[in-house]
Amino acid sequence: MIVAIDGPSGAGKSTVAKAVARTLGFSCLDTGAMYRAIAWLACAQGISLDDNEALGELAQRAQIAFEHEAGDPLPRRVLIDGQDVTEAIRTAEIDRAVSPVSAAPAVREALVAQQQRIGRAGNYVVEGRDIGTVVFPEAAVKVFLTASPEERAHRRVRQNVDRGIGSIDYDEVLADIIRRDDYDSHRATSPLKPASDAHELDSTGLYIEQIISQICDLAHQAS
Ligand code: DC
């Protein structure tokens, strides 16, 4: 079974997806981390971020792997071509670089195929922007998770403080969230939008636990 969780940056998708996967005993796939890993490699190799063809070749050839600890279906580390980029893909530089990289149609084509291969191998909670619309339109449960930009910026700052990486300046984080929402929603290929049959959940002012239990209920109803 696939549980698809889409929505804008900072809506709490990662936290919710991990908790839902743990509760249901599913694996978890963070597709944003895949786009970030390609953006990191493109920057490391000096590839122009508007070169669709070169970025597509990179995405076809690069090996992205999620490393697990024994018995844990939730990945701990992200590797690209054997290099551990778990922290390196969360910097402000990659926050900026990932927008043009994820808008490149050749990159999306390569990564969507990989995501479909991974997800079809088992029970997965998959989080991203186009999971319910493009990657797994047949998903048993589709959720579009959102929250106000201000709430998302507060959450992202708290997360960055906890992790010790990324910006902790609220105004900078809010500006980046608004910029990425606009970019993700208006790009030509797979723009961010809810699937027509998605459950739209707004987490503004709600405890994340309430969202998690609503999604687990939907998954139980679908099984
Ligand atoms: O979820 P995130 O912030 O880590 O995602 C990083 C970027 O990748 C974000 O700017 C949108 C893009 N993305 C996408 O276009 N499609 C996905 N399925 C996942 C992420």
XYZ file of N, CA and C and ligand atoms in Angstrom:
689
model
N 0.845 -1.204 0.000
C 0.000 0.000 0.000
C 0.881 1.255 0.000
N 0.413 2.275 -0.730
C 1.117 3.562 -0.729
C 0.252 4.608 -0.020
N 0.862 5.298 0.940
C 0.236 6.476 1.541
C 1.031 7.673 1.005
N 0.385 8.516 0.220
C 1.059 9.667 -0.402
C 0.808 10.914 0.445
N 1.890 11.597 0.813
C 1.738 12.839 1.579
C 2.426 13.962 0.806
N 1.631 14.853 0.245
C 2.160 15.992 -0.509
C 1.868 17.284 0.249
N 2.556 18.329 -0.165
C 2.291 19.634 0.435
C 3.512 20.515 0.327
N 3.348 21.800 0.683
C 4.452 22.752 0.548
C 5.537 22.539 1.607
N 6.672 23.227 1.434
C 7.789 23.139 2.389
C 7.337 23.522 3.786
N 7.800 22.770 4.750
C 7.585 23.146 6.144
C 6.194 22.854 6.677
N 5.374 22.115 5.924
C 4.016 21.811 6.411
C 4.041 20.705 7.466
N 5.207 20.116 7.672
C 5.328 19.046 8.673
C 5.292 17.664 8.042
N 5.461 17.616 6.709
C 5.355 16.329 5.996
C 6.321 15.273 6.541
N 7.577 15.668 6.770
C 8.591 14.686 7.199
C 8.237 14.087 8.549
N 7.912 14.956 9.499
C 7.559 14.482 10.844
C 6.349 13.566 10.777
N 5.329 14.016 10.021
C 4.088 13.244 9.915
C 4.350 11.925 9.186
N 5.093 11.982 8.066
C 5.335 10.764 7.278
C 6.078 9.724 8.108
N 7.085 10.170 8.867
C 7.861 9.219 9.681
C 6.983 8.587 10.758
N 6.172 9.415 11.423
C 5.336 8.881 12.509
C 4.274 7.935 11.959
N 3.686 8.284 10.804
C 2.668 7.410 10.198
C 3.316 6.087 9.797
N 4.516 6.163 9.201
C 5.218 4.933 8.783
C 5.509 4.056 9.992
N 5.969 4.676 11.073
C 6.266 3.897 12.301
C 5.006 3.217 12.809
N 3.898 3.984 12.876
C 2.658 3.427 13.416
C 2.137 2.291 12.551
N 2.213 2.459 11.222
C 1.652 1.440 10.319
C 2.646 0.303 10.039
N 3.915 0.498 10.442
C 4.947 -0.503 10.128
C 5.371 -0.455 8.661
N 5.253 0.740 8.038
C 5.629 0.928 6.637
C 7.045 1.515 6.556
N 7.635 1.452 5.363
C 8.869 2.193 5.108
C 8.495 3.620 4.694
N 9.495 4.474 4.681
C 9.235 5.891 4.420
C 10.174 6.374 3.321
N 9.632 7.068 2.330
C 10.476 7.591 1.246
C 10.326 9.110 1.171
N 11.453 9.815 1.375
C 11.485 11.271 1.324
C 11.985 11.678 -0.066
N 11.048 11.996 -0.968
C 11.458 12.288 -2.347
C 12.168 13.643 -2.451
N 11.871 14.568 -1.518
C 12.565 15.856 -1.507
C 14.064 15.653 -1.317
N 14.433 14.659 -0.489
C 15.854 14.379 -0.246
C 16.533 13.937 -1.540
N 15.776 13.277 -2.428
C 16.370 12.838 -3.703
C 16.667 14.054 -4.586
N 15.704 14.996 -4.664
C 15.946 16.219 -5.453
C 17.097 17.022 -4.840
N 17.144 17.058 -3.509
C 18.223 17.792 -2.834
C 19.583 17.160 -3.126
N 19.626 15.809 -3.137
C 20.901 15.120 -3.389
C 21.404 15.429 -4.807
N 20.487 15.470 -5.777
C 20.895 15.804 -7.150
C 21.374 17.263 -7.204
N 20.671 18.158 -6.490
C 21.083 19.571 -6.462
C 22.486 19.686 -5.857
N 22.735 18.917 -4.798
C 24.061 18.949 -4.141
C 25.143 18.491 -5.120
N 24.882 17.393 -5.826
C 25.885 16.854 -6.747
C 26.115 17.820 -7.913
N 25.033 18.437 -8.395
C 25.166 19.404 -9.495
C 26.048 20.574 -9.054
N 25.832 21.062 -7.828
C 26.662 22.173 -7.316
C 28.108 21.706 -7.174
N 28.298 20.495 -6.622
C 29.659 19.970 -6.393
C 30.405 19.810 -7.714
N 29.670 19.478 -8.776
C 30.322 19.241 -10.072
C 30.298 20.476 -10.970
N 29.767 21.582 -10.460
C 29.754 22.835 -11.217
C 28.830 22.796 -12.432
N 27.784 21.976 -12.361
C 26.832 21.899 -13.481
C 25.860 23.072 -13.384
N 25.605 23.704 -14.516
C 24.709 24.860 -14.518
C 23.293 24.411 -14.124
N 22.658 25.174 -13.230
C 21.361 24.755 -12.684
C 20.209 24.987 -13.663
N 20.522 25.560 -14.844
C 19.449 25.656 -15.845
C 19.732 24.764 -17.059
N 20.679 23.850 -16.918
C 21.011 22.942 -18.019
C 20.235 21.627 -17.849
N 19.022 21.616 -18.408
C 18.121 20.462 -18.232
C 18.783 19.152 -18.633
N 19.499 19.178 -19.772
C 20.078 17.935 -20.287
C 21.177 17.399 -19.364
N 22.081 18.292 -18.952
C 23.186 17.858 -18.079
C 22.646 17.391 -16.728
N 21.637 18.101 -16.210
C 21.054 17.706 -14.917
C 20.351 16.349 -15.045
N 19.685 16.145 -16.162
C 18.986 14.881 -16.406
C 19.963 13.711 -16.470
N 21.092 13.933 -17.156
C 22.121 12.876 -17.248
C 22.650 12.545 -15.859
N 22.852 13.600 -15.072
C 23.341 13.408 -13.700
C 22.337 12.565 -12.897
N 21.060 12.911 -13.021
C 20.028 12.190 -12.261
C 19.881 10.741 -12.731
N 20.129 10.496 -14.006
C 20.050 9.124 -14.536
C 21.181 8.275 -13.992
N 22.366 8.909 -13.898
C 23.580 8.144 -13.622
C 23.876 8.049 -12.120
N 23.480 9.070 -11.336
C 23.847 9.095 -9.912
C 23.090 8.018 -9.136
N 23.760 7.436 -8.180
C 23.141 6.409 -7.336
C 22.736 7.041 -6.014
N 21.433 7.165 -5.795
C 20.969 7.697 -4.503
C 20.587 6.504 -3.640
N 21.073 6.499 -2.394
C 20.753 5.376 -1.499
C 20.337 5.914 -0.142
N 19.400 5.215 0.481
C 18.988 5.542 1.852
C 19.517 4.431 2.749
N 20.291 4.827 3.766
C 20.903 3.815 4.634
C 20.051 3.637 5.890
N 19.815 2.391 6.217
C 18.958 2.075 7.376
C 19.778 1.434 8.473
N 19.325 1.648 9.712
C 19.914 0.858 10.792
C 19.141 -0.440 10.870
N 19.820 -1.483 11.308
C 19.206 -2.816 11.304
C 17.818 -2.801 11.953
N 16.827 -3.292 11.241
C 15.475 -3.428 11.796
C 14.649 -2.156 11.750
N 15.228 -1.022 11.314
C 14.466 0.235 11.289
C 14.079 0.577 9.855
N 12.770 0.660 9.547
C 12.369 0.987 8.170
C 12.557 2.462 7.818
N 12.875 3.288 8.827
C 13.090 4.711 8.538
C 14.570 4.962 8.277
N 14.903 5.534 7.089
C 16.320 5.730 6.785
C 16.975 6.767 7.692
N 18.247 6.549 7.986
C 18.995 7.480 8.834
C 19.907 8.387 8.009
N 20.452 7.860 6.892
C 21.432 8.613 6.124
C 21.049 8.618 4.647
N 21.399 9.690 3.960
C 21.189 9.780 2.512
C 22.561 9.794 1.853
N 22.759 8.923 0.871
C 24.040 8.878 0.166
C 23.831 9.098 -1.313
N 24.780 9.805 -1.934
C 24.748 9.896 -3.393
C 26.135 9.523 -3.897
N 26.165 8.585 -4.803
C 27.421 8.006 -5.290
C 28.365 7.687 -4.134
N 27.803 7.108 -3.080
C 28.608 6.641 -1.947
C 28.973 7.723 -0.938
N 28.645 9.003 -1.230
C 28.996 10.073 -0.283
C 27.809 10.381 0.622
N 28.070 10.473 1.909
C 27.021 10.770 2.874
C 26.697 12.270 2.813
N 25.480 12.598 2.370
C 25.088 14.006 2.210
C 23.911 14.366 3.126
N 23.687 13.550 4.156
C 22.524 13.738 5.040
C 22.405 15.185 5.529
N 23.506 15.750 5.996
C 23.463 17.130 6.501
C 23.677 18.133 5.369
N 24.548 17.773 4.420
C 24.937 18.723 3.365
C 23.752 19.149 2.492
N 22.698 18.324 2.416
C 21.554 18.679 1.553
C 20.535 19.575 2.264
N 20.823 19.937 3.524
C 19.860 20.764 4.295
C 20.333 22.196 4.467
N 21.359 22.618 3.730
C 21.872 23.987 3.908
C 21.016 24.984 3.110
N 21.177 26.280 3.432
C 20.437 27.327 2.715
C 20.827 27.328 1.231
N 22.092 26.990 0.931
C 22.553 26.959 -0.473
C 21.735 25.912 -1.258
N 21.541 24.751 -0.645
C 20.786 23.698 -1.348
C 19.293 24.032 -1.367
N 18.777 24.703 -0.320
C 17.381 25.177 -0.344
C 17.138 25.996 -1.617
N 18.149 26.814 -1.996
C 17.988 27.654 -3.188
C 18.200 26.851 -4.473
N 19.249 26.010 -4.472
C 19.619 25.288 -5.707
C 18.569 24.250 -6.106
N 17.831 23.725 -5.120
C 16.918 22.615 -5.418
C 15.693 23.065 -6.239
N 15.337 24.338 -6.184
C 14.164 24.793 -6.956
C 14.378 24.611 -8.462
N 15.447 25.210 -9.046
C 15.634 24.990 -10.493
C 15.911 23.533 -10.833
N 16.610 22.812 -9.950
C 16.927 21.407 -10.247
C 15.640 20.579 -10.295
N 14.724 20.830 -9.343
C 13.499 20.019 -9.314
C 12.503 20.469 -10.385
N 12.754 21.634 -11.000
C 11.877 22.080 -12.102
C 12.341 21.519 -13.443
N 13.532 20.909 -13.488
C 14.076 20.390 -14.758
C 13.326 19.105 -15.139
N 12.627 19.095 -16.281
C 11.823 17.909 -16.640
C 12.653 16.619 -16.690
N 13.916 16.703 -17.152
C 14.730 15.479 -17.271
C 15.080 14.910 -15.897
N 15.223 15.797 -14.918
C 15.502 15.332 -13.549
C 14.261 14.634 -12.999
N 13.098 15.254 -13.212
C 11.855 14.678 -12.692
C 11.611 13.306 -13.309
N 11.861 13.199 -14.605
C 11.629 11.923 -15.283
C 12.482 10.815 -14.637
N 13.755 11.129 -14.417
C 14.670 10.126 -13.846
C 14.270 9.770 -12.415
N 13.951 10.791 -11.609
C 13.673 10.510 -10.197
C 12.303 9.875 -9.989
N 11.319 10.267 -10.800
C 9.981 9.650 -10.663
C 10.085 8.146 -10.935
N 10.860 7.767 -11.960
C 11.019 6.334 -12.279
C 11.651 5.593 -11.095
N 12.663 6.225 -10.475
C 13.309 5.582 -9.305
C 12.336 5.467 -8.136
N 11.534 6.533 -7.929
C 10.588 6.520 -6.809
C 9.535 5.431 -7.005
N 9.090 5.261 -8.247
C 8.084 4.231 -8.525
C 8.669 2.845 -8.275
N 9.935 2.654 -8.677
C 10.590 1.358 -8.454
C 10.682 1.062 -6.954
N 11.090 2.057 -6.189
C 11.257 1.853 -4.739
C 9.892 1.560 -4.098
N 8.912 2.396 -4.389
C 7.601 2.298 -3.727
C 6.858 1.015 -4.050
N 7.043 0.526 -5.265
C 6.307 -0.684 -5.663
C 6.855 -1.937 -4.982
N 7.997 -1.780 -4.312
C 8.608 -2.954 -3.673
C 8.006 -3.251 -2.300
N 7.090 -2.421 -1.798
C 6.550 -2.718 -0.463
C 5.505 -1.715 -0.024
N 5.261 -1.677 1.273
C 4.338 -0.702 1.837
C 5.122 0.558 2.187
N 4.721 1.676 1.597
C 5.497 2.909 1.770
C 4.617 4.111 2.103
N 5.135 4.954 2.986
C 4.630 6.313 3.107
C 5.598 7.156 2.277
N 5.076 7.840 1.252
C 5.943 8.601 0.350
C 5.583 10.076 0.469
N 6.582 10.912 0.771
C 6.287 12.344 0.902
C 6.952 13.143 -0.202
N 6.243 14.169 -0.678
C 6.803 15.003 -1.748
C 5.841 16.088 -2.165
N 5.821 16.373 -3.476
C 4.957 17.426 -4.021
C 3.965 16.867 -5.043
N 4.384 15.783 -5.721
C 3.617 15.257 -6.857
C 3.339 13.765 -6.687
N 3.338 13.299 -5.451
C 3.210 11.851 -5.228
C 1.794 11.381 -5.604
N 0.774 12.105 -5.126
C -0.607 11.707 -5.417
C -1.042 12.044 -6.837
N -0.349 12.996 -7.474
C -0.763 13.409 -8.825
C 0.001 12.679 -9.924
N 1.300 12.435 -9.715
C 2.152 11.915 -10.805
C 2.823 10.577 -10.462
N 3.437 10.507 -9.293
C 4.279 9.331 -8.991
C 3.407 8.110 -8.695
N 2.443 8.277 -7.780
C 1.531 7.178 -7.442
C 0.079 7.654 -7.493
N -0.441 7.920 -8.721
C -1.827 8.401 -8.789
C -2.825 7.356 -8.280
N -2.361 6.094 -8.167
C -3.243 5.026 -7.690
C -3.087 4.803 -6.177
N -2.361 5.682 -5.470
C -2.113 5.490 -4.028
C -3.423 5.266 -3.263
N -3.374 4.378 -2.286
C -4.583 4.040 -1.513
C -5.039 5.230 -0.672
N -4.088 6.004 -0.181
C -4.416 7.187 0.627
C -3.606 8.357 0.095
N -4.285 9.477 -0.136
C -3.598 10.686 -0.595
C -3.931 11.833 0.354
N -2.883 12.440 0.857
C -3.078 13.557 1.779
C -2.331 14.769 1.228
N -2.976 15.932 1.277
C -2.299 17.186 0.948
C -2.240 17.984 2.238
N -1.023 18.082 2.782
C -0.842 18.682 4.102
C -0.344 20.109 3.957
N -1.029 21.016 4.612
C -0.578 22.402 4.506
C -0.675 23.103 5.862
N -0.181 24.329 5.913
C -0.269 25.180 7.109
C 0.079 26.578 6.614
N -0.223 27.594 7.414
C 0.066 28.959 6.941
C 1.587 29.135 6.775
N 2.013 30.033 5.857
C 3.458 30.253 5.681
C 4.146 30.642 6.992
N 3.459 31.453 7.825
C 4.079 31.899 9.082
C 4.301 30.717 10.021
N 3.297 29.849 10.121
C 3.445 28.682 11.009
C 4.562 27.768 10.487
N 4.612 27.620 9.164
C 5.649 26.756 8.585
C 7.043 27.339 8.825
N 7.155 28.672 8.751
C 8.466 29.311 8.987
C 8.896 29.106 10.442
N 7.951 29.261 11.389
C 8.290 29.029 12.805
C 8.777 27.599 13.015
N 8.064 26.651 12.411
C 8.443 25.238 12.585
C 9.819 24.963 11.991
N 10.071 25.543 10.782
C 11.347 25.291 10.110
C 12.505 25.875 10.936
N 12.295 27.060 11.536
C 13.347 27.665 12.371
C 13.640 26.749 13.563
N 12.569 26.253 14.214
C 12.770 25.357 15.374
C 13.536 24.100 14.958
N 13.161 23.568 13.780
C 13.824 22.359 13.266
C 15.313 22.646 12.995
N 15.604 23.795 12.387
C 16.990 24.138 12.074
C 17.804 24.347 13.359
N 17.167 24.940 14.382
C 17.853 25.103 15.682
C 18.189 23.715 16.238
N 17.214 22.813 16.212
C 17.425 21.455 16.755
C 18.534 20.724 16.011
N 18.520 20.880 14.681
C 19.497 20.131 13.877
C 20.854 20.817 13.792
N 20.872 22.116 14.136
C 22.131 22.858 14.060
C 22.556 23.159 12.634
N 21.608 23.054 11.676
C 21.933 23.417 10.281
C 20.784 24.223 9.680
N 21.106 25.011 8.652
C 20.096 25.834 7.999
C 19.919 27.147 8.740
N 19.175 28.066 8.122
C 19.008 29.403 8.697
C 18.100 29.364 9.929
N 18.428 30.203 10.917
C 17.547 30.314 12.089
C 16.987 31.735 12.173
N 17.085 32.457 11.045
C 16.539 33.812 10.966
C 15.107 33.701 10.414
N 14.109 34.026 11.270
C 12.702 33.824 10.905
C 12.344 34.518 9.581
N 12.766 35.785 9.418
C 12.392 36.529 8.207
C 12.982 35.883 6.957
N 14.240 35.409 7.100
C 14.899 34.767 5.947
C 14.176 33.459 5.593
N 13.825 32.688 6.629
C 13.162 31.399 6.400
C 11.770 31.635 5.791
N 11.032 32.634 6.308
C 9.696 32.923 5.770
C 9.793 33.338 4.300
N 10.782 34.203 3.996
C 10.949 34.651 2.599
C 11.255 33.455 1.704
N 12.082 32.520 2.195
C 12.439 31.344 1.387
C 11.215 30.446 1.170
N 10.391 30.307 2.199
C 9.187 29.473 2.083
C 8.222 30.068 1.044
N 8.038 31.391 1.105
C 7.126 32.054 0.160
C 7.680 31.930 -1.265
N 9.011 32.107 -1.400
C 9.640 31.998 -2.728
C 9.467 30.576 -3.274
N 9.702 29.567 -2.401
C 9.619 28.181 -2.896
C 8.179 27.764 -3.200
N 7.219 28.231 -2.387
C 5.795 27.952 -2.673
C 5.448 28.443 -4.066
N 5.881 29.691 -4.337
C 5.560 30.314 -5.605
C 6.213 29.529 -6.749
N 7.486 29.190 -6.562
C 8.231 28.462 -7.598
C 7.607 27.081 -7.827
N 7.366 26.345 -6.732
C 6.852 24.967 -6.846
C 5.443 24.944 -7.459
N 4.632 25.981 -7.153
C 3.242 25.973 -7.637
C 3.117 26.440 -9.081
N 4.115 27.197 -9.545
C 3.985 27.770 -10.888
C 4.894 27.135 -11.927
N 5.695 26.141 -11.540
C 6.581 25.545 -12.554
C 5.737 24.747 -13.555
N 6.299 24.598 -14.767
C 5.523 23.956 -15.841
C 5.344 22.462 -15.594
N 6.399 21.804 -15.072
C 6.342 20.350 -14.904
C 5.913 19.993 -13.495
N 4.846 19.209 -13.360
C 4.358 18.726 -12.057
C 4.286 19.813 -10.992
N 3.531 20.886 -11.230
C 3.436 21.922 -10.191
C 2.775 21.364 -8.924
N 3.110 22.011 -7.817
C 2.528 21.592 -6.536
C 1.035 21.892 -6.525
N 0.220 20.851 -6.463
C -1.231 21.051 -6.326
C -1.836 19.763 -5.773
N -2.941 19.879 -5.037
C -3.528 18.659 -4.485
C -4.140 17.790 -5.580
N -4.034 16.474 -5.439
C -4.748 15.572 -6.351
C -6.236 15.785 -6.117
N -7.062 15.548 -7.150
C -8.503 15.821 -6.998
C -9.114 14.955 -5.904
N -8.522 13.778 -5.641
C -9.063 12.894 -4.605
C -8.217 12.899 -3.325
N -7.429 13.963 -3.129
C -6.607 14.034 -1.904
C -7.419 14.578 -0.737
N -7.096 14.113 0.460
C -7.667 14.695 1.680
C -6.803 15.891 2.036
N -7.399 17.081 2.040
C -6.608 18.277 2.359
C -6.655 18.524 3.858
N -5.495 18.473 4.499
C -5.423 18.670 5.948
C -4.596 19.914 6.227
N -5.186 20.868 6.962
C -4.472 22.088 7.324
C -4.034 21.950 8.782
N -2.716 21.936 8.990
C -2.213 21.671 10.346
C -2.007 22.953 11.164
N -2.403 24.125 10.610
C -2.238 25.373 11.372
C -3.021 25.267 12.678
N -2.308 25.450 13.787
C -2.976 25.447 15.085
C -3.352 24.063 15.592
N -3.062 23.038 14.822
C -3.390 21.673 15.285
C -2.126 21.014 15.813
N -2.293 20.111 16.761
C -1.146 19.313 17.176
C -0.855 18.300 16.090
N 0.430 18.067 15.853
C 0.846 17.161 14.793
C 0.298 15.747 15.040
N 0.111 15.415 16.324
C -0.416 14.074 16.666
C -1.817 13.872 16.080
N -2.600 14.969 16.014
C -3.964 14.856 15.479
C -3.922 14.508 13.989
N -2.976 15.133 13.295
C -2.812 14.864 11.859
C -2.376 13.418 11.655
N -1.415 12.986 12.475
C -0.878 11.623 12.348
C -2.006 10.609 12.538
N -2.834 10.810 13.560
C -3.872 9.803 13.789
C -4.946 9.865 12.703
N -5.219 11.060 12.146
C -6.193 11.136 11.034
C -5.696 10.330 9.834
N -4.391 10.443 9.529
C -3.843 9.735 8.355
C -3.824 8.225 8.618
N -3.465 7.829 9.838
C -3.473 6.387 10.155
C -4.894 5.836 10.038
N -5.893 6.610 10.467
C -7.295 6.171 10.331
C -7.634 5.963 8.848
N -7.213 6.925 8.007
C -7.499 6.807 6.556
C -6.868 5.548 6.003
N -5.633 5.239 6.441
C -4.937 4.048 5.944
C -5.659 2.778 6.403
N -6.138 2.784 7.652
C -6.866 1.595 8.135
C -8.170 1.407 7.358
N -8.849 2.534 7.069
C -10.108 2.439 6.310
C -9.849 1.904 4.894
N -8.672 2.246 4.334
C -8.381 1.861 2.947
C -7.915 0.415 2.834
N -7.526 -0.183 3.979
C -6.918 -1.527 3.869
C -7.964 -2.636 3.981
O 10.484 18.553 0.754
P 11.769 19.334 0.537
O 11.700 20.777 0.988
O 12.969 18.639 1.096
O 11.938 19.347 -1.048
C 13.038 19.979 -1.654
C 12.626 20.564 -3.006
O 12.346 19.526 -3.938
C 11.415 21.496 -2.971
O 11.816 22.788 -3.359
C 10.440 20.928 -3.973
C 11.151 19.785 -4.623
N 10.365 18.543 -4.665
C 9.647 18.283 -5.794
O 9.646 19.110 -6.718
N 8.957 17.119 -5.914
C 8.952 16.220 -4.918
N 8.272 15.072 -5.053
C 9.676 16.481 -3.726
C 10.362 17.675 -3.621
